Coordinates of C-alpha atoms in Angstrom, one line a residue:
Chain A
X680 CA -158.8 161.9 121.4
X681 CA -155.7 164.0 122.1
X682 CA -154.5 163.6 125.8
X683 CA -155.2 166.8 128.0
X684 CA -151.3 166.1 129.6
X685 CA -148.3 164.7 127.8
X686 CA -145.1 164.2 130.1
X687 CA -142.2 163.1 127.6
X688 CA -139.3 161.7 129.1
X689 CA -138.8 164.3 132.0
X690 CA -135.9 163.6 134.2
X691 CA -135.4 165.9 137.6
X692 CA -132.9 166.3 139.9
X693 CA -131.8 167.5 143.4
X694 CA -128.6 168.9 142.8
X695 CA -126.6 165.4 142.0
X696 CA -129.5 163.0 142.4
X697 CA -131.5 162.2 139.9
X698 CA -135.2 161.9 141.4
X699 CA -137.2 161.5 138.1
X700 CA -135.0 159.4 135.4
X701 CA -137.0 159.4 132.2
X702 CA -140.8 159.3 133.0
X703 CA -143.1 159.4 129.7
X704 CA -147.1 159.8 130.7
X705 CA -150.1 160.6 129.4
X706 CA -153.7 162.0 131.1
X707 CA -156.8 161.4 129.1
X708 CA -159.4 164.1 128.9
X709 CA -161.9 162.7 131.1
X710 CA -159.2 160.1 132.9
X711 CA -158.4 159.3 136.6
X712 CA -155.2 158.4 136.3
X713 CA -152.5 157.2 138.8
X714 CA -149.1 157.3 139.5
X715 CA -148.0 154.3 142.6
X716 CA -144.9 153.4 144.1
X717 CA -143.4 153.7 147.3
X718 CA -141.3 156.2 149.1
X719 CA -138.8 157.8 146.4
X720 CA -140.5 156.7 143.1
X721 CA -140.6 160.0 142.5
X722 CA -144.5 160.5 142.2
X723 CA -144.5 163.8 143.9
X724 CA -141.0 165.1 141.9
X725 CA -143.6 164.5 138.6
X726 CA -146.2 166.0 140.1
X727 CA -144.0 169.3 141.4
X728 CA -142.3 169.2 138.2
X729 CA -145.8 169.6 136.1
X730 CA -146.5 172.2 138.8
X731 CA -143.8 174.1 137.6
X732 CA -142.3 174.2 141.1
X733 CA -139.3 171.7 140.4
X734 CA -137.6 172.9 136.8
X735 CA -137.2 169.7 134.9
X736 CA -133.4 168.3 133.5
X737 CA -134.4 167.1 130.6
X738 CA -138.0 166.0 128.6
X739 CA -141.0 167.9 128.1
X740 CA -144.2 168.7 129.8
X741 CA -147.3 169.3 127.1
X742 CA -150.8 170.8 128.7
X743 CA -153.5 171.3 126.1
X744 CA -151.1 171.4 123.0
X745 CA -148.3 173.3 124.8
X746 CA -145.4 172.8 126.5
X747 CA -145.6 174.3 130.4
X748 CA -142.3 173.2 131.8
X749 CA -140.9 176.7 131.4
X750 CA -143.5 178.5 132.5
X751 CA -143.8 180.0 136.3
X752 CA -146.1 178.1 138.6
X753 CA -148.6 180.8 138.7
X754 CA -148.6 180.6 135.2
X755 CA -149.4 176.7 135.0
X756 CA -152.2 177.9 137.6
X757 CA -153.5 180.3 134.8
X758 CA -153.1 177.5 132.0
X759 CA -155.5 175.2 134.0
X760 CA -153.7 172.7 136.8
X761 CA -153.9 173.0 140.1
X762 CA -152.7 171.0 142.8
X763 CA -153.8 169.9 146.0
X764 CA -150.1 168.8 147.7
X765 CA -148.7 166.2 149.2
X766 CA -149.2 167.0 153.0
X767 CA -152.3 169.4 152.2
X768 CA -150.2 172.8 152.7
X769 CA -153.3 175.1 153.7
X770 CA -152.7 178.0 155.0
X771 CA -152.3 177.5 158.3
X772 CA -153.2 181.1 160.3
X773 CA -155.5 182.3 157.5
X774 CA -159.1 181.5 157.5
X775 CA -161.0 178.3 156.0
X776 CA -162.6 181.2 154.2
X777 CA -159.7 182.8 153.1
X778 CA -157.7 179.9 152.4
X779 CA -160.3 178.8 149.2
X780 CA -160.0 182.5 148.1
X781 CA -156.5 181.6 147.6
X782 CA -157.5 179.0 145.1
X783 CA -159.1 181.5 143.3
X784 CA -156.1 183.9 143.5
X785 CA -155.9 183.9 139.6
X786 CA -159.0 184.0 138.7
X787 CA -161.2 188.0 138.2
X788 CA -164.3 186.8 137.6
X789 CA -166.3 186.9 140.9
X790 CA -169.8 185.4 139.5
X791 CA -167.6 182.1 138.8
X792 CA -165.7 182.0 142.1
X793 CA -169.0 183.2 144.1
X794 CA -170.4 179.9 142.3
X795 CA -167.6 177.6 142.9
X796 CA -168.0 178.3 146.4
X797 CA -170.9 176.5 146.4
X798 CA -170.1 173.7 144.1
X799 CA -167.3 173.0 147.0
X800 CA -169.4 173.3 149.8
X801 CA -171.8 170.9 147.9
X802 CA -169.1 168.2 147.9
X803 CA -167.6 169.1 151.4
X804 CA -170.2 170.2 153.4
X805 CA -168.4 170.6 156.2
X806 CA -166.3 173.2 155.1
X807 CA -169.2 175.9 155.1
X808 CA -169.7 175.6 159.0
X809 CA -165.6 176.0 159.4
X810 CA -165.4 179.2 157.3
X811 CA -164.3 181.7 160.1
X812 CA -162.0 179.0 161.6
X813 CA -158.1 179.2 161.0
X814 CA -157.0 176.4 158.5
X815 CA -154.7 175.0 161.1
X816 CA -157.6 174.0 163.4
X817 CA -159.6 171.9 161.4
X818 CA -158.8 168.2 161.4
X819 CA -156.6 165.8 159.2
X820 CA -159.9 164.8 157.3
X821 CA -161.0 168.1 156.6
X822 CA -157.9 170.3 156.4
X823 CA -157.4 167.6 153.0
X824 CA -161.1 168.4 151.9
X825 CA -160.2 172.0 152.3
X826 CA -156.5 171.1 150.1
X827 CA -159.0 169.7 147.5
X828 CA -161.5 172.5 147.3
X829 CA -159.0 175.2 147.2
X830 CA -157.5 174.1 144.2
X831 CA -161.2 173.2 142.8
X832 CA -161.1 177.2 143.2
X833 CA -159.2 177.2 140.4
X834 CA -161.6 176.0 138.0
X835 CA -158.8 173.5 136.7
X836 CA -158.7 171.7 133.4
X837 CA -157.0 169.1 135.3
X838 CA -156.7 168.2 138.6
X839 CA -153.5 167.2 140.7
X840 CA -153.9 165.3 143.8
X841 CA -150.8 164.3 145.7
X842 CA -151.5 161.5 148.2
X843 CA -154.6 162.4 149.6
X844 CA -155.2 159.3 151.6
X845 CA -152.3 160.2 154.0
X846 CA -152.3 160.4 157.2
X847 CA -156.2 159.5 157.0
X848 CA -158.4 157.3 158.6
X849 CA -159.9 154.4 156.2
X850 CA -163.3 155.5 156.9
X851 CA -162.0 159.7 155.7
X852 CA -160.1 157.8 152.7
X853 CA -163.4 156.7 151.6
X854 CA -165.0 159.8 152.0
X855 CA -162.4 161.8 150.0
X856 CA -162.2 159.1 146.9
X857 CA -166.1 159.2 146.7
X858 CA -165.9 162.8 146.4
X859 CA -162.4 162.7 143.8
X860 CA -164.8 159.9 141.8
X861 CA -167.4 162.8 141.9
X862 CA -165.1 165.9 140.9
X863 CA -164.3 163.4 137.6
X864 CA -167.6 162.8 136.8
X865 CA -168.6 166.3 136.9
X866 CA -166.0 166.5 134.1
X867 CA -162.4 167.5 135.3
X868 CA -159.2 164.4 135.0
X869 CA -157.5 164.0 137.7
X870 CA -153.6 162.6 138.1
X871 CA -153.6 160.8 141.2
X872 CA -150.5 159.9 142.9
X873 CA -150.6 157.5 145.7
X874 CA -148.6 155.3 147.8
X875 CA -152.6 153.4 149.1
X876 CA -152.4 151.4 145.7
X877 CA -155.3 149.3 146.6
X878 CA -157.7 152.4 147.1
X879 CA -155.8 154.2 144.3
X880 CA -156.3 151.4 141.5
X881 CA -160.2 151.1 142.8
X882 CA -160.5 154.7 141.9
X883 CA -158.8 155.3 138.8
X884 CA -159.0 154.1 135.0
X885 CA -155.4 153.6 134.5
X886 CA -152.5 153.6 136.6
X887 CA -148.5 153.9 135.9
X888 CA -146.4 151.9 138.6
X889 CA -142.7 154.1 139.3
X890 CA -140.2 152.9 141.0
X891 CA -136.6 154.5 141.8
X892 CA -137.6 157.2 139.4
X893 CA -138.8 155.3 136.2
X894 CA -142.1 154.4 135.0
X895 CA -141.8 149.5 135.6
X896 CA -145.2 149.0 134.5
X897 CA -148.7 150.7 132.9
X898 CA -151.8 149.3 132.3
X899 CA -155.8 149.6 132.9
X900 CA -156.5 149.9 137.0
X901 CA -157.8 146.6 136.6
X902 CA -155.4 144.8 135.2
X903 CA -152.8 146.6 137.7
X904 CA -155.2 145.3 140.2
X905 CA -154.8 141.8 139.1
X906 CA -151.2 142.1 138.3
X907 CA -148.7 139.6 140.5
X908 CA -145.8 142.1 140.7
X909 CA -148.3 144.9 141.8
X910 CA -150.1 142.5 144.4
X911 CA -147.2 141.6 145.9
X912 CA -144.8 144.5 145.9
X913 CA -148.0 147.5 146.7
X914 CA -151.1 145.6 147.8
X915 CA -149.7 143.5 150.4
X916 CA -151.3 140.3 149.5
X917 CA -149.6 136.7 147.6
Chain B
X1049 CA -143.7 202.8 160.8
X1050 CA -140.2 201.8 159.9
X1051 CA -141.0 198.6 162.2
X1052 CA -143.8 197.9 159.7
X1053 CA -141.5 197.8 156.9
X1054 CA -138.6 195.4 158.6
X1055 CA -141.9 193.2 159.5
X1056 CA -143.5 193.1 156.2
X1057 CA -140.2 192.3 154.6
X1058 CA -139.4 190.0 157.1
X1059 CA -142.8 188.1 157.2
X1060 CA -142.6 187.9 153.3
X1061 CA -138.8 186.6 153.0
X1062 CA -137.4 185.5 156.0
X1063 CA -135.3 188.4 155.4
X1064 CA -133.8 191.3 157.6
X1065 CA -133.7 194.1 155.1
X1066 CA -130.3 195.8 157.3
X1067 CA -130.3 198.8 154.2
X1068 CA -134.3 199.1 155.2
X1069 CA -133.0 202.7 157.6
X1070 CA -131.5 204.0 154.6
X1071 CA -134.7 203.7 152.6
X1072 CA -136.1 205.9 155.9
X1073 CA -132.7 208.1 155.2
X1074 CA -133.7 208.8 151.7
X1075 CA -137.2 209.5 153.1
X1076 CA -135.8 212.5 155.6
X1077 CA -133.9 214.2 152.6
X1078 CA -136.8 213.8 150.0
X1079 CA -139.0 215.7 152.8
X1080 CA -136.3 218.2 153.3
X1081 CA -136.2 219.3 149.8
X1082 CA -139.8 219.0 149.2
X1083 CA -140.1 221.4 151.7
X1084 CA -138.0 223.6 150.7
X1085 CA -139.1 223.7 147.1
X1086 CA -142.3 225.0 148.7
X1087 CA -141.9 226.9 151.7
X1088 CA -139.2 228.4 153.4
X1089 CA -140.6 229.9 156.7
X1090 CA -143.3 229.0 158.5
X1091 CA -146.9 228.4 157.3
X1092 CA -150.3 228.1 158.8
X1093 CA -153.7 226.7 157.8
X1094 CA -154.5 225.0 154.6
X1095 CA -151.1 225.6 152.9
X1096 CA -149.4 223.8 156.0
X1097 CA -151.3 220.9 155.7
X1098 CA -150.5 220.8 151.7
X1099 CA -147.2 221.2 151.8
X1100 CA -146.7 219.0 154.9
X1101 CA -148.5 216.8 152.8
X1102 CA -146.9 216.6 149.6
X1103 CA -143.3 216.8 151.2
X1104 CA -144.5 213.5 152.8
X1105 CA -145.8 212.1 149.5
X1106 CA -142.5 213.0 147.9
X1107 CA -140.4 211.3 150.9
X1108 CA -143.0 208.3 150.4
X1109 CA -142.2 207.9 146.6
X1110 CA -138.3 208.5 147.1
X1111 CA -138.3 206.2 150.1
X1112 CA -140.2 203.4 147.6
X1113 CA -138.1 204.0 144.3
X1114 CA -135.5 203.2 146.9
X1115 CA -136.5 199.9 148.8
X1116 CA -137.5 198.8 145.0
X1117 CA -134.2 199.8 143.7
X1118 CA -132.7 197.5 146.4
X1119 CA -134.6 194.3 146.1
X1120 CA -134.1 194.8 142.6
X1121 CA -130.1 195.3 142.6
X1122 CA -129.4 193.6 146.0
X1123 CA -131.9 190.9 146.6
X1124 CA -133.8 189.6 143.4
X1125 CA -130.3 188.5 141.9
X1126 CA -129.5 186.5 144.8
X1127 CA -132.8 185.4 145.3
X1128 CA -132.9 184.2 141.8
X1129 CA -129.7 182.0 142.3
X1130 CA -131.2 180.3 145.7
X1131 CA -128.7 181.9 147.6
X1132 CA -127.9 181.4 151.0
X1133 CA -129.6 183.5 153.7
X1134 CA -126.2 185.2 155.0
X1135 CA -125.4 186.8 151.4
X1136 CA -128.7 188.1 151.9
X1137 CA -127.4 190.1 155.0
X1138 CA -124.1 190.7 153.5
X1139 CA -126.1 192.2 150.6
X1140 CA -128.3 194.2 152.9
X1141 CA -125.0 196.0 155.2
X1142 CA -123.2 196.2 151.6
X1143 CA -126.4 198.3 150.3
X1144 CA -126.6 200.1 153.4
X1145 CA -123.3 201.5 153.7
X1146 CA -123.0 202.2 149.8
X1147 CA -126.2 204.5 150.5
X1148 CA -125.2 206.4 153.5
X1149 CA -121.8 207.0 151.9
X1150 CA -123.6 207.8 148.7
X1151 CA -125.3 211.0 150.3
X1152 CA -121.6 211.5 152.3
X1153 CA -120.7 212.3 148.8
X1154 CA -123.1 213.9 147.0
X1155 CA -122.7 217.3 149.1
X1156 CA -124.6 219.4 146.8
X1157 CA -127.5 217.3 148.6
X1158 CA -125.9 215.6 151.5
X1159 CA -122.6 216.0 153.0
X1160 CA -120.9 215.1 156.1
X1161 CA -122.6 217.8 158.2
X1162 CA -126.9 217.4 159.2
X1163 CA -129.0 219.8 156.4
X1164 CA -131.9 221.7 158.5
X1165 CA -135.2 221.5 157.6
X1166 CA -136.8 224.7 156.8
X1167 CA -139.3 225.9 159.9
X1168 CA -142.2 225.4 158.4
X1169 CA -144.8 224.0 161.0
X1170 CA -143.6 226.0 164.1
X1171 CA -143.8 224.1 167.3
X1172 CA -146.1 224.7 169.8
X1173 CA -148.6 223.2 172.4
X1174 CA -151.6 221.2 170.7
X1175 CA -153.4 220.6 174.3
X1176 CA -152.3 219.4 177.4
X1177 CA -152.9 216.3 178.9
X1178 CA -152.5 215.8 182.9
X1179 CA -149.9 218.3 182.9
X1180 CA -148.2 217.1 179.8
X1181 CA -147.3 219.1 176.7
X1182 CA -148.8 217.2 173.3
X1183 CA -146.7 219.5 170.7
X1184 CA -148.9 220.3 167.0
X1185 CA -146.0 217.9 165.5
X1186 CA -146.5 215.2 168.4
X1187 CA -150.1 215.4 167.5
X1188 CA -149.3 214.9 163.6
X1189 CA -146.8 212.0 164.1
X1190 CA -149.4 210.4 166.3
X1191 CA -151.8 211.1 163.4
X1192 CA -150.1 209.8 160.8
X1193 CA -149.2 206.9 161.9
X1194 CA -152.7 205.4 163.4
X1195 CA -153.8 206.6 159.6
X1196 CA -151.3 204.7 158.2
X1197 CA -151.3 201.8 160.4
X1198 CA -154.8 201.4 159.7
X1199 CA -154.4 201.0 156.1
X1200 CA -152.0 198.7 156.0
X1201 CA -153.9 196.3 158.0
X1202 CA -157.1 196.4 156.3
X1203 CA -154.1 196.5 153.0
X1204 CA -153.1 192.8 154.4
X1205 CA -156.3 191.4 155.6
X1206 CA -158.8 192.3 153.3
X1207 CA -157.3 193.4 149.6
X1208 CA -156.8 190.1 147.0
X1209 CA -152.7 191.4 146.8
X1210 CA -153.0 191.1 150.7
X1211 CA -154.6 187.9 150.6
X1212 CA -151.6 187.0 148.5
X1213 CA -148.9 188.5 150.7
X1214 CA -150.3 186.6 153.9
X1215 CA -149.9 183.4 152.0
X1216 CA -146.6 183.9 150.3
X1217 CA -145.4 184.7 154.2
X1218 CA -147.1 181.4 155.0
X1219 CA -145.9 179.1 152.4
X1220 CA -144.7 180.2 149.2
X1221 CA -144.4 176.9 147.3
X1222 CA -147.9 176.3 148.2
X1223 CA -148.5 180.1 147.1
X1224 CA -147.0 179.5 143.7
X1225 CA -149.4 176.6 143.3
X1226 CA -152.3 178.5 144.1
X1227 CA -151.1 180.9 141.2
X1228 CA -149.8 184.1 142.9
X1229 CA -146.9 185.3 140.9
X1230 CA -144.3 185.2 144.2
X1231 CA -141.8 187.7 142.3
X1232 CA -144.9 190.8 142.3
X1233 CA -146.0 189.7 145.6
X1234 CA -142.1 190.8 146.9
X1235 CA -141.9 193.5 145.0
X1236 CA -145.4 195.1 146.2
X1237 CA -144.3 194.2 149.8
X1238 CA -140.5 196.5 149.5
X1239 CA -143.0 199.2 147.8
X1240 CA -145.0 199.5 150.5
X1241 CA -142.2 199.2 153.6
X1242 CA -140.8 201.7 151.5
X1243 CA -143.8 204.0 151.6
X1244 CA -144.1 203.6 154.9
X1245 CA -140.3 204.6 155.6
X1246 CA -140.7 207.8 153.6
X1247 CA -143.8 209.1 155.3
X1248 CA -141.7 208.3 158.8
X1249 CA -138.6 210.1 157.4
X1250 CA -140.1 213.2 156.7
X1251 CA -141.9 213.3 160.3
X1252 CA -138.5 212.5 161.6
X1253 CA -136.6 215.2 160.1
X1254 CA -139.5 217.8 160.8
X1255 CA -139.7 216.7 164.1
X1256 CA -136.0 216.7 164.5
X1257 CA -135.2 220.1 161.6
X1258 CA -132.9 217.7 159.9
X1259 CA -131.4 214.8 157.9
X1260 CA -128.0 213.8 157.7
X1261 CA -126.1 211.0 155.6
X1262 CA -126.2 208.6 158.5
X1263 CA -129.6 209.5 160.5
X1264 CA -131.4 206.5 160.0
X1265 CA -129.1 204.5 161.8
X1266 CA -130.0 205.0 165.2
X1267 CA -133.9 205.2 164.1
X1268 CA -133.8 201.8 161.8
X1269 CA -132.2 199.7 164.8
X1270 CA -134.8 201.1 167.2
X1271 CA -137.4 200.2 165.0
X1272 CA -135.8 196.9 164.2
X1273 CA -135.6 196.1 168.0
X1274 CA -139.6 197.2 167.7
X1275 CA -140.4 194.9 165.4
X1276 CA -138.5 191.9 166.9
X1277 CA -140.3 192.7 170.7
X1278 CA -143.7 192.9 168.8
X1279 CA -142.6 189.3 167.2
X1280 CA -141.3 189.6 163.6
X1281 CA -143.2 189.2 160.8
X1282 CA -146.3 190.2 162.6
X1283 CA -147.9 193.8 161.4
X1284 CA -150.0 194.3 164.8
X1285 CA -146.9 193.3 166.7
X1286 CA -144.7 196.1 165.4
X1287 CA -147.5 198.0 166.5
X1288 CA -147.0 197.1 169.9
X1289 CA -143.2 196.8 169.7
X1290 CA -143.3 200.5 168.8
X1291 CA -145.1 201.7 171.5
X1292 CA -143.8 199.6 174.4
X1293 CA -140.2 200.0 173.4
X1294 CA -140.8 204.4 173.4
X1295 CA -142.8 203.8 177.0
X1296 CA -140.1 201.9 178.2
X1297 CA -137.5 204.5 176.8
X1298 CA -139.2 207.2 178.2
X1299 CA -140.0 205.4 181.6
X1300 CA -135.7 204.9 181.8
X1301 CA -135.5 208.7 180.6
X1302 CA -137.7 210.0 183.7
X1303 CA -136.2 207.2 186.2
X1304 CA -132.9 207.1 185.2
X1305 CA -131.3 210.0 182.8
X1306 CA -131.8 211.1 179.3
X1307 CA -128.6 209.8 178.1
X1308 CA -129.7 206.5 178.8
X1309 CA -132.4 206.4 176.4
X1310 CA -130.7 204.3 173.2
X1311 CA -129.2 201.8 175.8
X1312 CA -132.4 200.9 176.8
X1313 CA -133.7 200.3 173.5
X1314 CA -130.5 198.2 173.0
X1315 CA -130.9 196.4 176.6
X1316 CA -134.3 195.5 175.2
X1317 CA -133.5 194.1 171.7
X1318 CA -130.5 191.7 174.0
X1319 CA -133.3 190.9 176.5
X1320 CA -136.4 189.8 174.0
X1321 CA -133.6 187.8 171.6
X1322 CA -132.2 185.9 174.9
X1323 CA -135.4 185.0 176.7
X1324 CA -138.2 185.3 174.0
X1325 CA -136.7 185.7 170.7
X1326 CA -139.9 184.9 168.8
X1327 CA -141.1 188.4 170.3
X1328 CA -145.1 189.1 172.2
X1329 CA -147.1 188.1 169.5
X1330 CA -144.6 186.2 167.4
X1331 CA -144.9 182.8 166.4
X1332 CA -143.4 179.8 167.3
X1333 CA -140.2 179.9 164.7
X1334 CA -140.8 177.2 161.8
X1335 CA -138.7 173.7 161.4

């Protein structure tokens, strides 16, 4: 089967850094799959880049048959990928109500959105009694349920989740990768970038481990699980 | 009204639009000739009310052709380039002054001397209110802009675009991802400050029977000062800037003297950017 997302050697910079040096990937079409590394692997420059937030150097990014990485990030919204950021980004002063209308900016078909609305609140129930409340109220654990749900809004073909663990509680963490196990089995991939390998690898088919920018090591989750290198330089254990 | 349109702007882009009281400017001359296209003495009834009406329609689409022509030519280039904020403002004063000098020129429509607007809605007492004088055109400023004010803020709360402008003032990136095209979302927001200049340019010149190459000046620092007491960026508080900052004018004018009517308005804009620049309903300015 053809892969939903190709990323073919994309390289990124910040004016004279290079934050992305060459990264090739692939998402499956019904794939968790993960991007870990620590702080400036350049998971979240990948993830910006196939956003269409960050423009890339070099490389190519292919959604569905079709190269994106010239496109406007509303556009990529439009094609199918949304993303739920690193550092959740809601809205802060507009309501939990109007903040998953957001997701749905895009979209003109209200029978859909009107039943998305429900799909969400059926994975995060909370967020029906916080509708009138202001996205900056609610709390770490739910301001990143509401992240995810808004860009559920968007219907995507794929799914972009930039370290949702953080910040998080391990008790939340489990909460949220029960529900991002859920959101894949109901049919949409998801590209998972995380710097909570353990959790990350539990939760996800395959995995790609960056480091200063390049892609050291892919594999099944498993076997990334069970790898030395990965135990000892992301999992914390000998 | 012109505090709406530094506000919006501002809230949207982080951005003082400095050439926003010449958009007002073009506003006072497209009502002017409106006007006079239709009228020249004074009118009553049901032709008042149209031709007051579509002299502020035309100011309103002058007004917008104008703060579009400007983010166009002055801002969009610069914003496409990531430039930094202060050629932004150099942008904005270069814009201005090519404006007001533009219709220095042009004397067929400006000139160096004020043009009068023709007479057409004649002064005179509306009612009186504990011994004060509300004039028919007091009456129809007051109008128009609780009209106007109105629909802008059901505009920005409750329409999908407003939906959008809220969260490209709150976070753009994170706007972008959610899929609102950020380039349409500033161009709607200069169309409507720019509306909302034009319909406060025409009131202004037939309040005042005139407009003049440099007569937004003194009217687009007063509302700027409006918009920064009311906290900028935030539609209700330009609201409230407006009215506080013409009480407190009018409060110096009766306790002090007339003359000293602009410096209080200045005195204000020093006070609120010493002690509280963020302004009465502003917020807390972002890291």
């Amino acid at each position: 089967m053809t892969p939903i997302l190709e990323v073919r050697g994309l390289r990124v910079r910040y004016g004279a850094i290079e934050a992305v040096k060459g990264i090739s990937m692939t998402v499956g079409q019904a794939e968790i799959v993960t991007l870990i590394g620590g702080n400036g692997a350049g998971k979240t420059t990948t993830l910006k880049t196939i956003s269409s937030v960050l423009r890339p150097a070099a490389g190519e990014i292919v959604f569905e048959g079709e190269r994106t990485d010239r496109l406007p990030s509303h556009e990529v919204v439009r094609r199918g990928i949304c993303q739920a950021p690193e550092g959740r980004r809601i809205f802060p002063r507009m309501t939990v109500r109007d903040n998953l209308e957001m997701g749905a900016y895009a979209r003109r078909d209200p029978d859909g959105i009107g039943s998305d609305f429900e799909r969400v609140f059926a994975l995060f129930p909370v967020l029906r009694q916080r509708l009138r409340q202001q996205g900056g109220t609610l709390s770490g654990g739910e301001q990143q349920m509401l992240a995810i749900g808004r860009a559920l809004m968007a219907r995507p073909k794929l799914l972009l989740l930039d370290e949702p663990s953080m910040g998080l509680a391990p008790m939340m963490v489990d909460r949220i990768f029960e529900v991002v196990r859920e959101i894949n089995a109901q049919g949409t991939p998801i590209l998972l970038v995380e710097q909570n390998a353990q959790v990350a690898l539990q939760t996800a088919q395959r995995g790609y481990v960056l480091e200063s920018g390049t892609v050291v090591l892919e594999d099944e989750a498993a076997a990334l699980l069970g790898n030395d290198q990965v135990r000892k330089s992301y999992l914390g254990t000998d | 009204m012109i505090a709406l349109g530094y506000t919006m702007v501002y809230g949207v882009l982080q951005l003082i639009n400095f050439a926003h009281s010449e958009v007002f400017m073009v506003g006072t001359f497209a009502g002017l000739y409106a006007l006079k296209a239709m009228a020249s003495g004074p009118e009553g009834g049901i032709v008042l009310a149209g031709v007051v009406g579509t002299a502020m329609l035309a100011a309103m689409g002058a007004s917008a052709l104008t703060a579009l022509g400007l983010e166009r030519i002055a801002y969009r280039p610069l914003r496409n380039r990531g430039a930094p904020r202060l050629s932004y403002l150099i942008s904005a004063i270069g814009a201005s002054l090519f404006l007001q000098n533009l219709l220095f020129v042009l004397t067929p429509i400006g000139g160096p001397a004020p043009r009068p607007y023709p007479n057409v809605m004649v002064r005179r007492t509306a009612f009186t209110v504990l011994g004060y004088s509300v004039s028919n055109q007091q009456l129809l400023i007051v109008a128009t802009m609780i009209a106007m004010y109105l629909a802008l803020d059901r505009f920005v709360m409750a329409s999908h675009t407003g939906r959008g402008i809220r969260a490209v003032a709150e976070d753009p990136e994170t706007a972008g991802m959610m899929g609102v095209n950020i380039k349409r979302i500033v161009v709607v927001t200069f169309l409507v400050g720019g509306l909302m200049a034009g319909a406060a340019g025409s009131l202004y010149g037939i309040y005042f029977g005139q407009a003049r190459f440099d007569i937004g000046f003194i009217p687009g620092i007063k509302a700027f000062t409006a918009a920064v007491l009311g906290g900028i960026g935030n539609i209700r508080g330009a609201l409230l800037g407006g009215l506080l900052l013409g009480l407190l004018e009018n409060l110096g004018v009766t306790c002090i003297r007339s003359d000293w009517q602009d410096v209080i308005a200045f005195l204000v804009l020093v006070a609120v950017l010493m002690f509280r620049p963020s302004g009465l309903l502003g917020e807390a300015v972002r890291g």
